[in-house]
PDB file of C-alpha atoms in Angstrom:
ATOM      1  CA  UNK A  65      -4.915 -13.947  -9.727  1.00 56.00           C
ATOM      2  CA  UNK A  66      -3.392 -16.131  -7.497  1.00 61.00           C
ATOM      3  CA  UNK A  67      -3.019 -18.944  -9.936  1.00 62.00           C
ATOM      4  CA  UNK A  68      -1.236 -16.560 -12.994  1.00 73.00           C
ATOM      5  CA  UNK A  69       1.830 -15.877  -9.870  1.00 77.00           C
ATOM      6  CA  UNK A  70       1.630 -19.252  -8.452  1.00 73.00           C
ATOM      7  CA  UNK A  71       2.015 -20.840 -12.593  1.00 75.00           C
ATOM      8  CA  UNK A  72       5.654 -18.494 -12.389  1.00 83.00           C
ATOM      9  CA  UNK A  73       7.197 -21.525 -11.102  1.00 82.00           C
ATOM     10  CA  UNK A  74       8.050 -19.909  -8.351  1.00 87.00           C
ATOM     11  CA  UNK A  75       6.568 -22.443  -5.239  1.00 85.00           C
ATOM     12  CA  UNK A  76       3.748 -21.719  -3.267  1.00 88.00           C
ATOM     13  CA  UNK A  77       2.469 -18.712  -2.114  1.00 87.00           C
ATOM     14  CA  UNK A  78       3.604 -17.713   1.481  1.00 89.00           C
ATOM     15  CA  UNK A  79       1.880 -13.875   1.616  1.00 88.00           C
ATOM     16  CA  UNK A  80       0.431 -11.175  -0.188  1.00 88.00           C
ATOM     17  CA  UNK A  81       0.734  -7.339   0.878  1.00 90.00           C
ATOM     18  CA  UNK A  82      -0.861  -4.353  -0.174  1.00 87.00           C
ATOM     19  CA  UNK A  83       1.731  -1.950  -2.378  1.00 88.00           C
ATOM     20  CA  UNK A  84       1.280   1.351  -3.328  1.00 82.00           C
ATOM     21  CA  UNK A  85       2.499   4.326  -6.073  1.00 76.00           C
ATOM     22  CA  UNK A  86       4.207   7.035  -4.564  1.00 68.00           C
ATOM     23  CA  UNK A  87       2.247   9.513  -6.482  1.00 77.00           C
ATOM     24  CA  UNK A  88      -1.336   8.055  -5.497  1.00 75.00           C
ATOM     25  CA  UNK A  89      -0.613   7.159  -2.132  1.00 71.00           C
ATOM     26  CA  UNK A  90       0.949  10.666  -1.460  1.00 73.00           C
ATOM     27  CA  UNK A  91      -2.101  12.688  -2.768  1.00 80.00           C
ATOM     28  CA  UNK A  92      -5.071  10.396  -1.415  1.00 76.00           C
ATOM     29  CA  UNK A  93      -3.479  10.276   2.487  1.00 74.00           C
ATOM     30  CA  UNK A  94      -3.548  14.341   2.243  1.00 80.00           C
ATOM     31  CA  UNK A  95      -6.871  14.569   0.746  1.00 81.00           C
ATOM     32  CA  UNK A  96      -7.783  12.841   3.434  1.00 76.00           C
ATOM     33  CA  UNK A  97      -5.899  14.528   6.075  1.00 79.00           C
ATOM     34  CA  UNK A  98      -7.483  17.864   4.399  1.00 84.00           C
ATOM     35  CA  UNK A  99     -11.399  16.168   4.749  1.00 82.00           C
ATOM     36  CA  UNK A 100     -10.417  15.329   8.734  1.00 81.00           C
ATOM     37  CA  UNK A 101      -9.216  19.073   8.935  1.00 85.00           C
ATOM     38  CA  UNK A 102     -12.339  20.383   7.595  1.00 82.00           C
ATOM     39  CA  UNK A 103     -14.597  18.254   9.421  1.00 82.00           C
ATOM     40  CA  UNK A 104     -12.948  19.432  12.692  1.00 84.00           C
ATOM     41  CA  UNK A 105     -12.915  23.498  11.739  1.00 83.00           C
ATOM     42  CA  UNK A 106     -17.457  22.312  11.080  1.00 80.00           C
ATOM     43  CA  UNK A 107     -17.673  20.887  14.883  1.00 80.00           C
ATOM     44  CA  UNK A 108     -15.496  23.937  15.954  1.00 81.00           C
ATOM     45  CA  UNK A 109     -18.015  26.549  13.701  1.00 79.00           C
ATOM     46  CA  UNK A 110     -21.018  24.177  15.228  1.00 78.00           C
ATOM     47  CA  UNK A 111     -20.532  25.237  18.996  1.00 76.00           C
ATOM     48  CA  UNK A 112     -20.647  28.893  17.917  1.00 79.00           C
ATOM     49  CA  UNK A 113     -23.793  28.681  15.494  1.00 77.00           C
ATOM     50  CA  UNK A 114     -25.524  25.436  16.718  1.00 76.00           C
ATOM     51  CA  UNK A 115     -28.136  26.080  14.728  1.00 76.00           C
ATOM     52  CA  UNK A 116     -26.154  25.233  11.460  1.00 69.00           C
ATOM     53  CA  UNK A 117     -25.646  21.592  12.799  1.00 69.00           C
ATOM     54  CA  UNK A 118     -28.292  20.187  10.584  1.00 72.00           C
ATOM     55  CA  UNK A 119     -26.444  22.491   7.433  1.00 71.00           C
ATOM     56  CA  UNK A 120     -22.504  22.118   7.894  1.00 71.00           C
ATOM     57  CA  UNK A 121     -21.255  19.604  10.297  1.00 74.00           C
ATOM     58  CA  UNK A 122     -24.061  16.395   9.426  1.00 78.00           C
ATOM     59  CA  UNK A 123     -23.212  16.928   5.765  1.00 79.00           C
ATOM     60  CA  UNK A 124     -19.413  17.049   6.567  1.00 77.00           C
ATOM     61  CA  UNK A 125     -19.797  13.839   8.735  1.00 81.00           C
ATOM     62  CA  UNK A 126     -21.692  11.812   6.098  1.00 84.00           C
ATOM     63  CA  UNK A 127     -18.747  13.070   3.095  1.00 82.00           C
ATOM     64  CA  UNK A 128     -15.872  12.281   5.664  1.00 82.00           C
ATOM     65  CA  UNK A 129     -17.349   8.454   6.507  1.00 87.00           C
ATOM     66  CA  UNK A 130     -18.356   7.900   2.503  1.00 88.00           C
ATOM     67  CA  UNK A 131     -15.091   8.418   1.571  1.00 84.00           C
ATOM     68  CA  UNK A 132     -13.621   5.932   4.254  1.00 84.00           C
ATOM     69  CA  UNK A 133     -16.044   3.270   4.106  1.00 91.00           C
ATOM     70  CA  UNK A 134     -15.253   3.883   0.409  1.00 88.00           C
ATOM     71  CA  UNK A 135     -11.568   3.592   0.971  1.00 83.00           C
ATOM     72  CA  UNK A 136     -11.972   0.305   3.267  1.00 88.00           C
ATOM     73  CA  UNK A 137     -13.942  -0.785   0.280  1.00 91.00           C
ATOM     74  CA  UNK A 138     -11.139  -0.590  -1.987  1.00 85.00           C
ATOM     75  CA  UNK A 139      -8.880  -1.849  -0.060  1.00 83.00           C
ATOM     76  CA  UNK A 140     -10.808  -5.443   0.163  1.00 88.00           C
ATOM     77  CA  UNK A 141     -11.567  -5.643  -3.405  1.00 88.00           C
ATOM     78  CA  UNK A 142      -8.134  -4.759  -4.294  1.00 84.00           C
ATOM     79  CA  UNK A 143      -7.225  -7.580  -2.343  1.00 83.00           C
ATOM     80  CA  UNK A 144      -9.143  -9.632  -4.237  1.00 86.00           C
ATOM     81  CA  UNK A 145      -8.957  -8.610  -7.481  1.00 86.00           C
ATOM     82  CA  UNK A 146      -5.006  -8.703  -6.923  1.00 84.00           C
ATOM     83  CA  UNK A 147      -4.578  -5.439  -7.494  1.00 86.00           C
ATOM     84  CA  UNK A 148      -0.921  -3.432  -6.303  1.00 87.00           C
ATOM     85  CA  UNK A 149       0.137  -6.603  -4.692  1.00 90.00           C
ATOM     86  CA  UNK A 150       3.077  -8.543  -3.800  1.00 91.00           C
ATOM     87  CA  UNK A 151       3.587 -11.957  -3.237  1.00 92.00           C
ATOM     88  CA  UNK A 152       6.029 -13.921  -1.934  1.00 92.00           C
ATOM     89  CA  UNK A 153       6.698 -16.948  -2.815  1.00 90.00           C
ATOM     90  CA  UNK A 154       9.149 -19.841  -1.606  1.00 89.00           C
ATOM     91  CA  UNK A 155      11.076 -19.141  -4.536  1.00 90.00           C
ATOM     92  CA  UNK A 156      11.101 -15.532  -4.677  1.00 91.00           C
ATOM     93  CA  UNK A 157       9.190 -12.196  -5.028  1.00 92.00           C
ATOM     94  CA  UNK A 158       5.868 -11.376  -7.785  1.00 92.00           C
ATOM     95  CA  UNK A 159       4.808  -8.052  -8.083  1.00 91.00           C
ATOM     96  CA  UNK A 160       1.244  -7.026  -9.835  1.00 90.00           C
ATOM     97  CA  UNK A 161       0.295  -3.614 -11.273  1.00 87.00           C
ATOM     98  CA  UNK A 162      -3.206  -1.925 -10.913  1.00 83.00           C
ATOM     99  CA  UNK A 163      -4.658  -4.020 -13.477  1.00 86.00           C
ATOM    100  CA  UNK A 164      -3.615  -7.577 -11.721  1.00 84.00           C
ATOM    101  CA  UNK A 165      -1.175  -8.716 -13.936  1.00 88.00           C
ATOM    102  CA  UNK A 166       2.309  -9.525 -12.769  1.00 90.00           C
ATOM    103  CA  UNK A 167       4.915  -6.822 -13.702  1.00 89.00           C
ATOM    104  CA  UNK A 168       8.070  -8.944 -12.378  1.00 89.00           C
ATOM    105  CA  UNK A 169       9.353 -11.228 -10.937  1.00 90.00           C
ATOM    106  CA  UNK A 170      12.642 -12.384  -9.024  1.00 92.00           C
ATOM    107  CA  UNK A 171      13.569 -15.256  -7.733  1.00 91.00           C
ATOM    108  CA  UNK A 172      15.184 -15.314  -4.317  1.00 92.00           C
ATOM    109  CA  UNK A 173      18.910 -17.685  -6.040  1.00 90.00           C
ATOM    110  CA  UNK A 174      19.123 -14.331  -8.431  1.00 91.00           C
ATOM    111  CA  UNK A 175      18.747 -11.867  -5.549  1.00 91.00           C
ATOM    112  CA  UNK A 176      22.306 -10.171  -4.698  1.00 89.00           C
ATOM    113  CA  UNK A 177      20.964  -7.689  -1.736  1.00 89.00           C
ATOM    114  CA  UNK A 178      18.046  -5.398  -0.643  1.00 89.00           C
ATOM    115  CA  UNK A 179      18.104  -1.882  -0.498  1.00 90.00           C
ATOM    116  CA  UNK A 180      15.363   0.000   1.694  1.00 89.00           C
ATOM    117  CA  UNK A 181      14.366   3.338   2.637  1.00 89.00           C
ATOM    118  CA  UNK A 182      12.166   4.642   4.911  1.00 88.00           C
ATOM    119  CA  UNK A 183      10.300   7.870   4.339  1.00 79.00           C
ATOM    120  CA  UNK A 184       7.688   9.459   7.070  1.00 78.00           C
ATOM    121  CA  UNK A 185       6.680  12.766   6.001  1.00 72.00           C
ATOM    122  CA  UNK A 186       3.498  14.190   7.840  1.00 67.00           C
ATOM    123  CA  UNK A 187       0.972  13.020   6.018  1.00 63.00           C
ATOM    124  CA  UNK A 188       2.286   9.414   5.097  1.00 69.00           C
ATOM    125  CA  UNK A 189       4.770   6.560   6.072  1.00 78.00           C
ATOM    126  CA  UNK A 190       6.243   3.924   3.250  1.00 82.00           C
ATOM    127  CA  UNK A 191       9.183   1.947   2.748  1.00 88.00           C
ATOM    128  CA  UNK A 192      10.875   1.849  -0.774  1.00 88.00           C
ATOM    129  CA  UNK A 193      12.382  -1.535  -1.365  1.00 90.00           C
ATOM    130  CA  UNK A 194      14.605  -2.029  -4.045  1.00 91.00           C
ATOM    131  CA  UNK A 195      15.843  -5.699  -4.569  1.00 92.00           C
ATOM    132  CA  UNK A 196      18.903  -6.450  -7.167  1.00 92.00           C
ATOM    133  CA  UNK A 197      19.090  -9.506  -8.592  1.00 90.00           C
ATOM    134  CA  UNK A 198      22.313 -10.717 -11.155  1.00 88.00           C
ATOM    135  CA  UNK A 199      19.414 -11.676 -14.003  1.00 82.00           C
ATOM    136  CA  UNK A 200      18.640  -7.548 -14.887  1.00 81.00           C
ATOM    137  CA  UNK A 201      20.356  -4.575 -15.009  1.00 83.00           C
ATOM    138  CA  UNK A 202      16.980  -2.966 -12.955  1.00 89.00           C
ATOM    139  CA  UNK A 203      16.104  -3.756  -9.429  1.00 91.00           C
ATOM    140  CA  UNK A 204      12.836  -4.976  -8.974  1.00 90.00           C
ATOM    141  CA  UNK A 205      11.301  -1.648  -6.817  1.00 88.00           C
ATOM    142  CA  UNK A 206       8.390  -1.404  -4.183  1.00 87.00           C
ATOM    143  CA  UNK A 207       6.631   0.937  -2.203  1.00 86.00           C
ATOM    144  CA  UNK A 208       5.126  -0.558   1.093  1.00 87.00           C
ATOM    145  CA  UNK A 209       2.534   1.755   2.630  1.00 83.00           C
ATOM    146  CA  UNK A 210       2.617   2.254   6.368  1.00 81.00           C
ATOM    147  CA  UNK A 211       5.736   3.428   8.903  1.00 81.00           C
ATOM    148  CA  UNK A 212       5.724  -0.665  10.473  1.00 85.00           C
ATOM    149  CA  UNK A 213       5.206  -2.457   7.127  1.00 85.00           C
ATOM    150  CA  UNK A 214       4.435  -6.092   7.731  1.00 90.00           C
ATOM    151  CA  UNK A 215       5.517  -6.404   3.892  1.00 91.00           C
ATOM    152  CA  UNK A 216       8.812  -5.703   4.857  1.00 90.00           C
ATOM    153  CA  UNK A 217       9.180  -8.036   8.046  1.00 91.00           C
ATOM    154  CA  UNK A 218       7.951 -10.510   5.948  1.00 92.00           C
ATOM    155  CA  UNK A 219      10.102 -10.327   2.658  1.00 91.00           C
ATOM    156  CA  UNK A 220      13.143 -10.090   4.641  1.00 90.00           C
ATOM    157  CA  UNK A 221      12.406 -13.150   7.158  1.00 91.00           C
ATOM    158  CA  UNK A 222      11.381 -14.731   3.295  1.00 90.00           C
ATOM    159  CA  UNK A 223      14.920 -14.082   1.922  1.00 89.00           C
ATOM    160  CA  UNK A 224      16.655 -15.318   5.111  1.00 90.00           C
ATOM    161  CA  UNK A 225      14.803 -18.261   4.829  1.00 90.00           C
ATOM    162  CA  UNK A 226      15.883 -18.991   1.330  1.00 86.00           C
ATOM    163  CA  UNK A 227      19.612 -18.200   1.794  1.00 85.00           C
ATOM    164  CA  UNK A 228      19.288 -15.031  -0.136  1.00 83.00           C
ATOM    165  CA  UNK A 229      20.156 -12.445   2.277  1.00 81.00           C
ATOM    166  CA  UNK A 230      22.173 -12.889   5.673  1.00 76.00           C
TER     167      UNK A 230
END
């Protein structure tokens, strides 16, 4: 993956961080949330029928660590499959879809200013990026998972660097 973003002509790579959909990201945090929820209400129903232990809470344990271990699973071969990902590069900004492949592009000369937005709602944190560039009509858009995004530290310290923002 890294060589199809690097062969943009873009410079080296400088970083890659972990995007997300809004839709996706939304609806697997409170599934989640829900699973933690129901795993505490089984420890609260053990201490008043302890002898359903073996039937409700050690079966709601194992579900509630599968699905993380599953999740931190994902999340590493994502990584390296270059899955939801954006680079930066010395000469601007790649972004991949689920499949890998890079969706667009921008370099950081055609980049006339950054719009973000911050959204924390009670089940999930993200930054939506949107970065305008004179070369299309539509800004190249990103969702950044995470209330402190290190994405966003980084892409902005990136386009100081290159003299596209100030």
């Amino acid at each position: 993956m890294r060589t199809r973003v690097a062969g943009l002509g873009l410079g080296p790579i400088r970083g890659d961080y972990g995007l997300m959909t809004p839709f996706a990201g939304t609806l697997l945090q409170i599934l989640r949330g829900f699973m933690l929820i129901a795993w505490v209400v089984m420890a609260g129903l053990t201490v008043f029928t302890p002898d359903q232990v073996d039937g409700n809470l050690a079966w709601t344990t194992a579900v509630v660590l599968a699905v993380y271990i599953v999740t931190f699973g994902w999340r590493l071969m994502s990584a390296r499959l270059g899955m939801n990902r954006c680079y930066l590069l010395a000469g601007g900004v790649a972004v991949t879809n689920r499949f890998g492949q890079v969706t667009d592009f921008v370099a950081w000369s055609d980049v006339t200013g950054i719009q973000q937005t911050t959204v924390v709602e009670l089940y999930m944190g993200a930054h939506r990026l949107e970065i305008s560039s004179n070369r299309t009509a539509k800004p190249l858009t990103l969702l950044a998972p995470g209330v402190t995004s290190r994405l966003v530290e980084a892409l902005l310290t990136e386009g100081r660097r290159a003299g596209a923002l100030r």
